[in-house]
mmCIF file of C-alpha atoms in Angstrom:
data_model
loop_
_atom_site.group_PDB
_atom_site.id
_atom_site.type_symbol
_atom_site.label_atom_id
_atom_site.label_comp_id
_atom_site.label_asym_id
_atom_site.label_seq_id
_atom_site.Cartn_x
_atom_site.Cartn_y
_atom_site.Cartn_z
ATOM 1 C CA MET A 251 48.601 -75.077 36.506
ATOM 2 C CA ALA A 252 45.590 -77.242 35.764
ATOM 3 C CA ALA A 253 42.905 -75.641 33.619
ATOM 4 C CA PRO A 254 39.699 -75.102 35.643
ATOM 5 C CA THR A 255 36.488 -76.731 34.449
ATOM 6 C CA ASN A 256 34.217 -74.078 35.980
ATOM 7 C CA MET A 257 34.292 -70.621 34.427
ATOM 8 C CA LEU A 258 33.196 -69.123 37.732
ATOM 9 C CA TYR A 259 36.672 -69.809 39.088
ATOM 10 C CA CYS A 260 39.080 -68.222 36.667
ATOM 11 C CA GLY A 261 37.680 -66.991 33.357
ATOM 12 C CA ARG A 262 38.101 -67.789 29.686
ATOM 13 C CA ALA A 263 41.093 -65.464 29.348
ATOM 14 C CA GLY A 264 43.136 -67.721 31.580
ATOM 15 C CA LEU A 265 42.144 -70.825 29.621
ATOM 16 C CA ARG A 266 42.971 -69.092 26.329
ATOM 17 C CA VAL A 267 46.424 -68.116 27.590
ATOM 18 C CA LEU A 268 47.154 -71.552 28.960
ATOM 19 C CA ALA A 269 46.016 -73.249 25.748
ATOM 20 C CA ALA A 270 48.108 -70.948 23.606
ATOM 21 C CA GLY A 271 51.165 -71.667 25.702
ATOM 22 C CA LEU A 272 52.321 -68.072 25.441
ATOM 23 C CA ILE A 273 52.944 -67.177 29.043
ATOM 24 C CA ARG A 274 55.953 -67.962 31.134
ATOM 25 C CA HIS A 275 55.324 -68.552 34.831
ATOM 26 C CA PRO A 276 57.811 -66.413 36.778
ATOM 27 C CA ARG A 277 58.159 -66.992 40.460
ATOM 28 C CA TRP A 278 56.067 -64.528 42.468
ATOM 29 C CA LEU A 279 58.416 -62.330 44.459
ATOM 30 C CA GLY A 280 55.871 -60.014 46.047
ATOM 31 C CA LEU A 281 54.963 -56.372 45.411
ATOM 32 C CA SER A 282 55.318 -53.292 47.492
ATOM 33 C CA PRO A 283 51.872 -52.009 48.512
ATOM 34 C CA PHE A 284 53.066 -48.435 47.778
ATOM 35 C CA ARG A 285 53.751 -47.925 44.079
ATOM 36 C CA PRO A 286 55.202 -44.536 43.117
ATOM 37 C CA TYR A 287 52.709 -43.999 40.248
ATOM 38 C CA VAL A 288 49.625 -44.754 42.363
ATOM 39 C CA THR A 289 47.591 -41.759 43.534
ATOM 40 C CA ASN A 290 46.690 -41.583 47.199
ATOM 41 C CA THR A 291 43.002 -40.840 47.653
ATOM 42 C CA PRO A 292 41.383 -38.288 49.951
ATOM 43 C CA ARG A 293 39.242 -39.503 52.798
ATOM 44 C CA ASN A 294 36.144 -39.605 50.584
ATOM 45 C CA ASN A 295 35.023 -39.368 46.939
ATOM 46 C CA ILE A 296 37.650 -41.562 45.310
ATOM 47 C CA LYS A 297 38.920 -40.473 41.879
ATOM 48 C CA PHE A 298 40.841 -42.928 39.741
ATOM 49 C CA LYS A 299 41.820 -44.103 36.290
ATOM 50 C CA LEU A 300 42.661 -47.654 35.322
ATOM 51 C CA ASP A 301 46.312 -48.630 35.622
ATOM 52 C CA GLU A 302 47.643 -49.844 32.270
ATOM 53 C CA ARG A 303 50.717 -51.274 33.990
ATOM 54 C CA THR A 304 48.498 -53.884 35.642
ATOM 55 C CA ALA A 305 46.256 -54.725 32.646
ATOM 56 C CA HIS A 306 46.279 -58.253 31.252
ATOM 57 C CA SER A 307 47.255 -58.429 27.563
ATOM 58 C CA SER A 308 43.642 -59.257 26.543
ATOM 59 C CA LEU A 309 42.403 -55.930 27.947
ATOM 60 C CA ASP A 310 42.507 -52.550 26.211
ATOM 61 C CA LEU A 311 41.912 -49.271 28.020
ATOM 62 C CA PHE A 312 39.943 -46.427 26.436
ATOM 63 C CA LYS A 313 38.307 -43.076 27.197
ATOM 64 C CA LYS A 314 41.391 -41.685 28.918
ATOM 65 C CA ASP A 315 41.922 -44.917 30.862
ATOM 66 C CA THR A 316 38.500 -44.887 32.545
ATOM 67 C CA GLY A 317 37.145 -47.802 30.469
ATOM 68 C CA VAL A 318 38.298 -51.318 29.639
ATOM 69 C CA ILE A 319 37.362 -53.614 26.753
ATOM 70 C CA TYR A 320 38.043 -57.319 26.356
ATOM 71 C CA ARG A 321 39.724 -58.437 23.124
ATOM 72 C CA VAL A 322 39.193 -62.070 22.146
ATOM 73 C CA LEU A 323 42.688 -62.365 20.714
ATOM 74 C CA GLY A 324 44.363 -59.637 22.729
ATOM 75 C CA LEU A 325 48.010 -58.730 22.369
ATOM 76 C CA ASP A 326 50.907 -61.097 22.098
ATOM 77 C CA PRO A 327 52.159 -61.160 25.715
ATOM 78 C CA THR A 328 55.734 -60.951 24.439
ATOM 79 C CA LEU A 329 54.934 -57.499 23.011
ATOM 80 C CA VAL A 330 53.538 -56.157 26.293
ATOM 81 C CA PRO A 331 56.077 -54.412 28.561
ATOM 82 C CA ASP A 332 57.214 -56.936 31.141
ATOM 83 C CA ASN A 333 56.803 -55.745 34.705
ATOM 84 C CA PRO A 334 55.805 -57.430 37.969
ATOM 85 C CA GLU A 335 52.644 -55.313 38.265
ATOM 86 C CA ARG A 336 50.905 -56.878 35.244
ATOM 87 C CA PHE A 337 48.382 -59.713 35.540
ATOM 88 C CA ARG A 338 49.771 -62.496 33.357
ATOM 89 C CA GLU A 339 47.214 -65.265 33.919
ATOM 90 C CA TRP A 340 43.796 -63.635 34.224
ATOM 91 C CA ALA A 341 42.001 -60.743 32.501
ATOM 92 C CA VAL A 342 42.326 -58.288 35.398
ATOM 93 C CA VAL A 343 43.136 -54.576 35.687
ATOM 94 C CA LEU A 344 43.432 -52.417 38.808
ATOM 95 C CA GLY A 345 42.622 -48.788 39.484
ATOM 96 C CA ALA A 346 45.608 -46.439 39.861
ATOM 97 C CA CYS A 347 44.869 -45.256 43.382
ATOM 98 C CA SER A 348 45.498 -46.223 46.980
ATOM 99 C CA VAL A 349 42.682 -46.285 49.549
ATOM 100 C CA THR A 350 43.721 -46.426 53.193
ATOM 101 C CA GLY A 351 40.601 -44.991 54.796
ATOM 102 C CA GLY A 352 37.338 -43.182 54.285
ATOM 103 C CA ARG A 353 34.071 -43.869 52.511
ATOM 104 C CA HIS A 354 34.119 -44.000 48.711
ATOM 105 C CA TYR A 355 31.545 -44.525 45.967
ATOM 106 C CA TRP A 356 31.959 -45.199 42.257
ATOM 107 C CA GLU A 357 29.826 -46.643 39.466
ATOM 108 C CA VAL A 358 30.414 -48.955 36.514
ATOM 109 C CA THR A 359 28.571 -48.912 33.176
ATOM 110 C CA VAL A 360 28.326 -52.383 31.640
ATOM 111 C CA ARG A 361 28.263 -52.765 27.863
ATOM 112 C CA LYS A 362 27.681 -56.094 26.115
ATOM 113 C CA SER A 363 29.274 -58.074 28.936
ATOM 114 C CA GLN A 364 27.896 -61.278 30.386
ATOM 115 C CA GLU A 365 30.919 -62.113 32.515
ATOM 116 C CA PHE A 366 32.865 -59.754 34.738
ATOM 117 C CA ARG A 367 33.944 -58.981 38.309
ATOM 118 C CA ILE A 368 34.094 -55.612 40.048
ATOM 119 C CA GLY A 369 35.310 -54.756 43.531
ATOM 120 C CA VAL A 370 38.525 -53.996 45.403
ATOM 121 C CA ALA A 371 41.867 -55.681 45.905
ATOM 122 C CA ASP A 372 45.000 -55.333 47.976
ATOM 123 C CA LEU A 373 47.551 -53.347 45.950
ATOM 124 C CA GLY A 374 50.093 -56.101 46.502
ATOM 125 C CA MET A 375 47.923 -59.121 45.622
ATOM 126 C CA SER A 376 49.567 -61.849 43.579
ATOM 127 C CA ARG A 377 49.419 -61.265 39.825
ATOM 128 C CA ASP A 378 49.188 -65.036 39.385
ATOM 129 C CA GLU A 379 45.659 -65.106 40.838
ATOM 130 C CA CYS A 380 42.266 -63.797 39.784
ATOM 131 C CA ILE A 381 40.338 -61.313 41.928
ATOM 132 C CA GLY A 382 37.760 -63.067 44.067
ATOM 133 C CA THR A 383 39.821 -66.236 44.480
ATOM 134 C CA ASN A 384 42.012 -65.119 47.379
ATOM 135 C CA SER A 385 41.881 -63.337 50.738
ATOM 136 C CA SER A 386 43.339 -60.171 49.171
ATOM 137 C CA SER A 387 40.304 -59.251 47.043
ATOM 138 C CA TRP A 388 36.569 -58.712 47.489
ATOM 139 C CA VAL A 389 34.386 -58.568 44.393
ATOM 140 C CA PHE A 390 30.915 -58.934 42.980
ATOM 141 C CA GLY A 391 30.884 -61.251 39.976
ATOM 142 C CA TYR A 392 28.324 -61.588 37.195
ATOM 143 C CA VAL A 393 28.220 -64.792 35.150
ATOM 144 C CA GLN A 394 25.492 -66.882 33.547
ATOM 145 C CA ARG A 395 22.989 -64.096 34.338
ATOM 146 C CA LYS A 396 23.591 -64.400 38.077
ATOM 147 C CA TRP A 397 25.415 -62.251 40.646
ATOM 148 C CA TYR A 398 27.787 -63.522 43.328
ATOM 149 C CA ALA A 399 29.766 -62.003 46.199
ATOM 150 C CA MET A 400 33.265 -63.495 46.001
ATOM 151 C CA THR A 401 36.352 -63.651 48.195
ATOM 152 C CA THR A 402 38.796 -66.416 49.165
ATOM 153 C CA ASN A 403 37.274 -68.480 46.330
ATOM 154 C CA GLU A 404 33.926 -68.588 48.136
ATOM 155 C CA MET A 405 30.793 -67.543 46.246
ATOM 156 C CA VAL A 406 27.600 -66.239 47.813
ATOM 157 C CA PRO A 407 24.609 -65.786 45.483
ATOM 158 C CA VAL A 408 23.278 -62.217 45.281
ATOM 159 C CA GLY A 409 19.654 -61.705 44.295
ATOM 160 C CA LEU A 410 17.436 -58.794 43.271
ATOM 161 C CA VAL A 411 19.917 -57.164 40.889
ATOM 162 C CA GLY A 412 19.022 -58.428 37.430
ATOM 163 C CA LYS A 413 20.846 -57.768 34.190
ATOM 164 C CA PRO A 414 23.415 -55.017 34.751
ATOM 165 C CA ASP A 415 23.576 -51.783 32.803
ATOM 166 C CA ARG A 416 25.052 -49.590 35.521
ATOM 167 C CA VAL A 417 25.858 -50.550 39.102
ATOM 168 C CA GLY A 418 27.489 -48.820 42.044
ATOM 169 C CA LEU A 419 30.089 -49.829 44.620
ATOM 170 C CA LEU A 420 30.345 -48.323 48.084
ATOM 171 C CA LEU A 421 33.536 -48.936 50.072
ATOM 172 C CA ASP A 422 33.663 -48.110 53.778
ATOM 173 C CA TYR A 423 37.277 -48.798 54.761
ATOM 174 C CA GLU A 424 37.024 -48.331 58.536
ATOM 175 C CA GLY A 425 33.560 -49.890 58.603
ATOM 176 C CA GLY A 426 34.874 -52.977 56.808
ATOM 177 C CA ARG A 427 32.190 -53.070 54.113
ATOM 178 C CA LEU A 428 32.050 -53.321 50.331
ATOM 179 C CA GLU A 429 28.503 -52.909 49.059
ATOM 180 C CA LEU A 430 26.821 -53.455 45.700
ATOM 181 C CA VAL A 431 24.397 -50.627 44.901
ATOM 182 C CA ASP A 432 21.374 -50.574 42.618
ATOM 183 C CA THR A 433 21.850 -47.148 41.024
ATOM 184 C CA GLU A 434 18.219 -46.763 39.928
ATOM 185 C CA LYS A 435 16.733 -46.775 43.438
ATOM 186 C CA PRO A 436 19.410 -46.240 44.794
ATOM 187 C CA ARG A 437 19.693 -48.981 47.416
ATOM 188 C CA ILE A 438 22.241 -51.416 48.791
ATOM 189 C CA VAL A 439 21.681 -54.863 47.315
ATOM 190 C CA HIS A 440 24.386 -56.803 49.137
ATOM 191 C CA SER A 441 27.121 -56.050 51.666
ATOM 192 C CA MET A 442 30.426 -57.893 52.066
ATOM 193 C CA ARG A 443 32.149 -57.688 55.457
ATOM 194 C CA ALA A 444 35.907 -57.685 55.949
ATOM 195 C CA VAL A 445 38.694 -56.213 58.064
ATOM 196 C CA PHE A 446 40.758 -54.002 55.768
ATOM 197 C CA LYS A 447 44.340 -53.537 56.940
ATOM 198 C CA THR A 448 46.278 -52.776 53.750
ATOM 199 C CA PRO A 449 45.995 -50.193 50.936
ATOM 200 C CA LEU A 450 43.194 -51.116 48.519
ATOM 201 C CA CYS A 451 42.353 -50.169 44.944
ATOM 202 C CA PRO A 452 39.369 -50.732 42.644
ATOM 203 C CA ALA A 453 39.690 -54.012 40.753
ATOM 204 C CA PHE A 454 38.083 -55.333 37.581
ATOM 205 C CA ALA A 455 38.055 -58.618 35.652
ATOM 206 C CA LEU A 456 36.408 -58.922 32.241
ATOM 207 C CA TRP A 457 35.868 -61.777 29.759
ATOM 208 C CA ASP A 458 33.641 -60.126 27.165
ATOM 209 C CA GLY A 459 32.248 -56.689 26.310
ATOM 210 C CA GLU A 460 33.437 -53.585 28.103
ATOM 211 C CA LEU A 461 33.199 -51.658 31.367
ATOM 212 C CA LEU A 462 33.300 -47.903 31.885
ATOM 213 C CA THR A 463 34.121 -46.490 35.325
ATOM 214 C CA HIS A 464 32.718 -43.321 36.907
ATOM 215 C CA SER A 465 34.621 -42.030 39.947
ATOM 216 C CA GLU A 466 34.735 -38.929 42.157
ATOM 217 C CA LEU A 467 31.028 -39.366 42.920
ATOM 218 C CA GLU A 468 29.184 -38.362 46.074
ATOM 219 C CA VAL A 469 27.625 -41.186 48.068
ATOM 220 C CA PRO A 470 23.891 -41.091 47.198
ATOM 221 C CA GLY A 471 22.005 -39.445 50.027
ATOM 222 C CA GLU A 472 19.496 -42.286 50.154
ATOM 223 C CA LEU A 473 22.156 -44.786 51.232
ATOM 224 C CA PRO A 474 22.842 -45.352 54.946
#
């Protein structure tokens, strides 16, 4: 795999792993979208923790698996339990839940991070790819002090957000929308449109600092 020259595409974690030469590249055999340890969500008010089984070796979970922190060195990948659920190339972790319908809202506190992605992904997306680069994930990315809506490796600039401290995400499964929410107003800043057909889960990528998730929240009454 050629190392990307633009950090917007893959992230420093991938370059670090490739440079170190630590990771083997197993053939992707596919994942079942229904994992036995994943919690099915109710129709609304999603509640989730982060799934350690999916976490890249540069990511550590904390606060009862509701937060994630990026470690510059990370763990030796050979010491991390080997399973097909884990992201081996990119600094990604998924939420341990399955969304197949309903309207769900959660928030993310950002601490000392200048480069991250937050959104949703198909439970069975390839662990050889980064969220936002394929048709199985929809995310909002923050890098170089700018926001972008990302899917299928396409990037759409998002304005009027500013430096993040805490942001919200609103997922309407049947309505086919993932929306970035300004939590101070609150108001919808940007909406991504898609046709969701498979079980989804919250998805996060992180290349510095830390993120803390807040789930089981009511949709703010001010939002449409």
